[in-house]
Short mmCIF file of C-alpha atoms in Angstrom, two decimals:
data_model
loop_
_atom_site.label_atom_id
_atom_site.label_comp_id
_atom_site.label_asym_id
_atom_site.label_seq_id
_atom_site.Cartn_x
_atom_site.Cartn_y
_atom_site.Cartn_z
CA ASP A 26 12.79 -14.61 -27.18
CA THR A 27 15.18 -16.03 -29.79
CA GLU A 28 18.17 -16.42 -27.52
CA VAL A 29 20.17 -19.39 -26.35
CA THR A 30 22.10 -18.59 -23.19
CA GLN A 31 25.19 -20.39 -21.95
CA THR A 32 26.93 -20.20 -18.62
CA PRO A 33 29.65 -19.69 -17.72
CA LYS A 34 31.24 -17.63 -20.52
CA HIS A 35 34.72 -18.73 -19.51
CA LEU A 36 35.87 -21.70 -17.45
CA VAL A 37 39.33 -22.76 -16.35
CA MET A 38 39.58 -26.18 -14.75
CA GLY A 39 42.25 -28.61 -13.70
CA MET A 40 42.40 -32.15 -14.99
CA THR A 41 41.01 -33.54 -11.72
CA ASN A 42 38.10 -31.10 -11.42
CA LYS A 43 34.42 -31.72 -12.05
CA LYS A 44 32.48 -28.88 -13.61
CA SER A 45 29.30 -28.36 -15.61
CA LEU A 46 28.30 -26.21 -18.54
CA LYS A 47 24.73 -24.98 -18.74
CA CYS A 48 22.56 -24.07 -21.71
CA GLU A 49 19.04 -22.66 -21.68
CA GLN A 50 16.47 -21.71 -24.32
CA HIS A 51 12.86 -20.58 -24.15
CA MET A 52 11.90 -20.83 -27.80
CA GLY A 53 9.91 -24.04 -27.38
CA HIS A 54 12.57 -26.02 -29.21
CA ARG A 55 12.57 -29.74 -28.50
CA ALA A 56 15.99 -30.51 -30.00
CA MET A 57 19.21 -29.38 -28.34
CA TYR A 58 22.83 -29.87 -29.31
CA TRP A 59 26.36 -29.68 -27.95
CA TYR A 60 29.20 -28.79 -30.29
CA LYS A 61 32.93 -28.48 -29.69
CA GLN A 62 34.88 -25.90 -31.67
CA LYS A 63 38.66 -25.65 -31.73
CA ALA A 64 40.34 -22.45 -32.89
CA LYS A 65 40.02 -21.78 -36.62
CA LYS A 66 37.95 -24.97 -37.11
CA PRO A 67 34.28 -25.62 -37.76
CA PRO A 68 32.02 -26.83 -34.96
CA GLU A 69 32.03 -30.58 -34.36
CA LEU A 70 28.82 -32.19 -33.21
CA MET A 71 29.05 -33.99 -29.87
CA PHE A 72 25.49 -34.79 -28.76
CA VAL A 73 21.90 -34.33 -29.89
CA TYR A 74 18.87 -34.47 -27.62
CA SER A 75 15.42 -34.79 -29.12
CA TYR A 76 12.42 -34.58 -26.80
CA GLU A 77 14.80 -34.79 -23.84
CA LYS A 78 16.22 -38.10 -25.00
CA LEU A 79 19.74 -38.58 -26.27
CA SER A 80 19.45 -39.33 -29.99
CA ILE A 81 23.01 -38.87 -31.22
CA ASN A 82 26.34 -39.37 -29.45
CA GLU A 83 29.22 -38.81 -31.83
CA SER A 84 31.51 -41.27 -30.01
CA VAL A 85 32.39 -38.66 -27.42
CA PRO A 86 34.67 -39.79 -24.54
CA SER A 87 32.86 -40.61 -21.32
CA ARG A 88 34.57 -37.75 -19.50
CA PHE A 89 31.86 -35.64 -21.18
CA SER A 90 28.41 -36.46 -19.83
CA PRO A 91 25.36 -34.67 -21.22
CA GLU A 92 22.07 -34.22 -19.42
CA CYS A 93 18.75 -32.77 -20.51
CA PRO A 94 16.65 -32.30 -17.36
CA ASN A 95 13.78 -30.62 -19.20
CA SER A 96 12.89 -29.19 -22.59
CA SER A 97 14.56 -25.85 -21.87
CA LEU A 98 17.80 -26.94 -20.24
CA LEU A 99 20.87 -28.79 -21.42
CA ASN A 100 23.91 -29.50 -19.29
CA LEU A 101 27.33 -30.87 -20.08
CA HIS A 102 29.11 -32.42 -17.12
CA LEU A 103 32.88 -32.47 -17.32
CA HIS A 104 35.22 -34.76 -15.38
CA ALA A 105 38.89 -35.64 -15.68
CA LEU A 106 39.37 -33.61 -18.83
CA GLN A 107 42.59 -33.39 -20.80
CA PRO A 108 44.34 -30.24 -22.01
CA GLU A 109 43.32 -31.11 -25.58
CA ASP A 110 39.69 -30.70 -24.51
CA SER A 111 40.27 -26.95 -24.29
CA ALA A 112 37.90 -25.39 -26.82
CA LEU A 113 34.78 -23.31 -27.31
CA TYR A 114 31.71 -25.36 -26.40
CA LEU A 115 28.61 -24.30 -28.24
CA CYS A 116 25.03 -25.15 -27.42
CA ALA A 117 22.31 -24.96 -30.05
CA SER A 118 18.60 -25.65 -30.26
CA SER A 119 16.01 -26.16 -32.96
CA HIS A 120 12.51 -27.30 -33.65
CA THR A 121 12.15 -30.95 -34.55
CA GLY A 122 11.01 -32.30 -37.89
CA THR A 123 13.02 -33.25 -40.93
CA SER A 124 14.15 -29.84 -42.10
CA ASN A 125 13.71 -27.98 -38.83
CA TYR A 126 16.59 -29.80 -37.17
CA TYR A 127 19.08 -27.87 -39.23
CA GLU A 128 17.80 -24.36 -38.54
CA GLN A 129 19.76 -24.17 -35.36
CA TYR A 130 20.03 -21.27 -32.94
CA PHE A 131 23.41 -21.11 -31.27
CA GLY A 132 24.47 -19.71 -27.94
CA PRO A 133 27.65 -17.63 -27.59
CA GLY A 134 29.58 -20.55 -26.18
CA THR A 135 31.68 -21.37 -23.13
CA ARG A 136 35.43 -20.92 -23.58
CA LEU A 137 36.94 -23.86 -21.68
CA THR A 138 40.60 -24.06 -20.71
CA VAL A 139 41.92 -27.26 -19.11
CA THR A 140 45.19 -26.84 -17.21
CA ALA B 3 28.05 -39.46 -46.51
CA GLN B 4 27.66 -35.77 -47.09
CA SER B 5 30.57 -33.34 -47.20
CA VAL B 6 31.17 -29.69 -48.00
CA THR B 7 34.24 -27.84 -49.24
CA GLN B 8 35.01 -24.17 -48.87
CA PRO B 9 38.04 -23.58 -51.10
CA ASP B 10 38.92 -20.14 -49.75
CA ILE B 11 40.39 -20.02 -46.25
CA HIS B 12 40.64 -16.24 -46.12
CA ILE B 13 39.22 -13.47 -48.32
CA THR B 14 39.87 -9.74 -48.06
CA VAL B 15 37.40 -7.31 -49.59
CA SER B 16 37.18 -3.53 -49.59
CA GLU B 17 34.18 -1.98 -47.89
CA GLY B 18 31.46 -1.37 -50.45
CA ALA B 19 32.77 -4.00 -52.84
CA SER B 20 30.87 -7.10 -53.85
CA LEU B 21 31.49 -10.47 -52.25
CA GLU B 22 31.23 -14.08 -53.29
CA LEU B 23 32.16 -16.97 -51.01
CA ARG B 24 32.39 -20.39 -52.58
CA CYS B 25 30.91 -23.63 -51.32
CA ASN B 26 30.83 -27.05 -52.98
CA TYR B 27 28.97 -30.00 -51.56
CA SER B 28 28.87 -33.73 -52.00
CA TYR B 29 25.67 -35.67 -51.45
CA GLY B 30 23.84 -38.35 -53.37
CA ALA B 31 20.54 -36.52 -53.60
CA THR B 32 19.43 -32.91 -53.30
CA PRO B 33 20.73 -31.81 -49.92
CA TYR B 34 19.67 -29.18 -47.50
CA LEU B 35 22.22 -26.34 -47.69
CA PHE B 36 22.98 -23.54 -45.28
CA TRP B 37 25.25 -20.60 -44.64
CA TYR B 38 26.08 -19.67 -41.07
CA VAL B 39 28.14 -16.69 -39.87
CA GLN B 40 30.25 -16.48 -36.73
CA SER B 41 31.51 -13.17 -35.40
CA PRO B 42 34.62 -13.29 -33.20
CA GLY B 43 33.92 -14.87 -29.82
CA GLN B 44 30.30 -15.56 -30.71
CA GLY B 45 28.09 -18.44 -31.63
CA LEU B 46 26.85 -19.12 -35.13
CA GLN B 47 23.93 -17.36 -36.78
CA LEU B 48 21.94 -18.76 -39.69
CA LEU B 49 22.18 -16.46 -42.74
CA LEU B 50 20.08 -18.46 -45.19
CA LYS B 51 18.98 -21.92 -46.18
CA TYR B 52 18.02 -23.92 -49.26
CA PHE B 53 15.64 -26.86 -49.10
CA SER B 54 13.98 -26.95 -52.50
CA GLY B 55 12.29 -24.74 -55.08
CA ASP B 56 13.73 -21.44 -56.21
CA THR B 57 17.48 -21.86 -56.52
CA LEU B 58 18.21 -18.25 -55.55
CA VAL B 59 17.58 -17.76 -51.86
CA GLN B 60 17.58 -14.54 -49.91
CA GLY B 61 18.85 -14.32 -46.38
CA ILE B 62 19.38 -11.84 -43.62
CA LYS B 63 21.80 -8.89 -43.69
CA GLY B 64 21.49 -8.54 -47.49
CA PHE B 65 23.04 -11.92 -48.34
CA GLU B 66 21.85 -14.28 -51.04
CA ALA B 67 23.02 -17.67 -52.29
CA GLU B 68 22.41 -19.65 -55.45
CA PHE B 69 22.06 -23.42 -55.61
CA LYS B 70 23.58 -24.87 -58.79
CA ARG B 71 22.99 -28.59 -59.01
CA SER B 72 25.18 -29.02 -62.10
CA GLN B 73 28.15 -27.55 -60.25
CA SER B 74 27.29 -28.94 -56.80
CA SER B 75 27.69 -25.42 -55.51
CA PHE B 76 25.94 -23.05 -53.13
CA ASN B 77 27.88 -19.79 -53.29
CA LEU B 78 27.12 -16.87 -51.00
CA ARG B 79 26.96 -13.36 -52.40
CA LYS B 80 26.48 -9.81 -51.22
CA PRO B 81 26.48 -6.81 -53.57
CA SER B 82 28.13 -4.37 -51.15
CA VAL B 83 29.90 -5.40 -47.96
CA HIS B 84 29.96 -3.43 -44.74
CA TRP B 85 32.73 -3.44 -42.12
CA SER B 86 30.37 -5.34 -39.81
CA ASP B 87 30.38 -8.29 -42.23
CA ALA B 88 33.89 -9.23 -41.12
CA ALA B 89 33.46 -12.69 -39.63
CA GLU B 90 33.91 -16.41 -40.27
CA TYR B 91 31.44 -17.92 -42.72
CA PHE B 92 30.53 -21.58 -42.69
CA CYS B 93 28.69 -23.44 -45.41
CA ALA B 94 26.86 -26.52 -44.14
CA VAL B 95 25.05 -29.46 -45.66
CA ALA B 96 22.53 -31.87 -44.21
CA GLY B 97 21.07 -35.07 -45.48
CA THR B 98 17.40 -35.26 -46.27
CA ASN B 99 16.93 -38.59 -44.50
CA PHE B 100 14.79 -38.25 -41.43
CA GLY B 101 16.60 -39.31 -38.27
CA ASN B 102 19.93 -37.94 -39.39
CA GLU B 103 19.84 -34.67 -37.52
CA LYS B 104 23.40 -33.76 -38.35
CA LEU B 105 24.80 -30.68 -39.99
CA THR B 106 28.16 -31.10 -41.69
CA PHE B 107 30.11 -27.86 -41.74
CA GLY B 108 32.79 -26.76 -44.15
CA THR B 109 36.12 -25.54 -42.81
CA GLY B 110 35.04 -21.92 -43.02
CA THR B 111 36.10 -18.78 -44.85
CA ARG B 112 37.39 -15.84 -42.84
CA LEU B 113 36.28 -12.52 -44.30
CA THR B 114 38.34 -9.40 -43.67
CA ILE B 115 37.01 -5.99 -44.70
CA ILE B 116 39.42 -3.16 -45.44
CA PRO B 117 38.38 0.52 -45.51
#
């Protein structure tokens, strides 16, 4: 199984809502990532988890809260978002180790719209 | 800090013609280099990677890339494109320092295939 799954595929939320994005992989990867991608732009790294511990936070606003409950699951909790947070949110995973981190497997993404 | 430049925003190629997408990087040492492809509405897929050794690397879907240190380039090539190759292509660079698990993506090149 070489698939990263993300749910939901689409999400529309108001600025006062709380919602969560979910990501799952069963490839035995111990590193997982959240990226944000705006239209016609490259992905921007948000968070990296390595062995279920947060290892990189790219100065992301606190209205985004990541969680890695186990080695297969990665969540992104959303609260009080702004319209400019509307984007495609991509999850990725990889093996750990110096070069392995960069061979990342991406999910199809969650298209988020904040109204 | 590492960076990568993709000079071509959009390229149009006839089906069956050859393709070359340009990528230039900036990094103080020999970097890790990658090409990822993103089909519309999808996540990214790794096409090929360069870590060290042979400067001509083969990837999936008939793609290859050549690392040229003197030109700081890692151009992607395919001898004959297929309509299914239409997508966004991202070159990416990573540092070789352990603990820096961060891919830096270029701005992408959109490939259009005409019959």
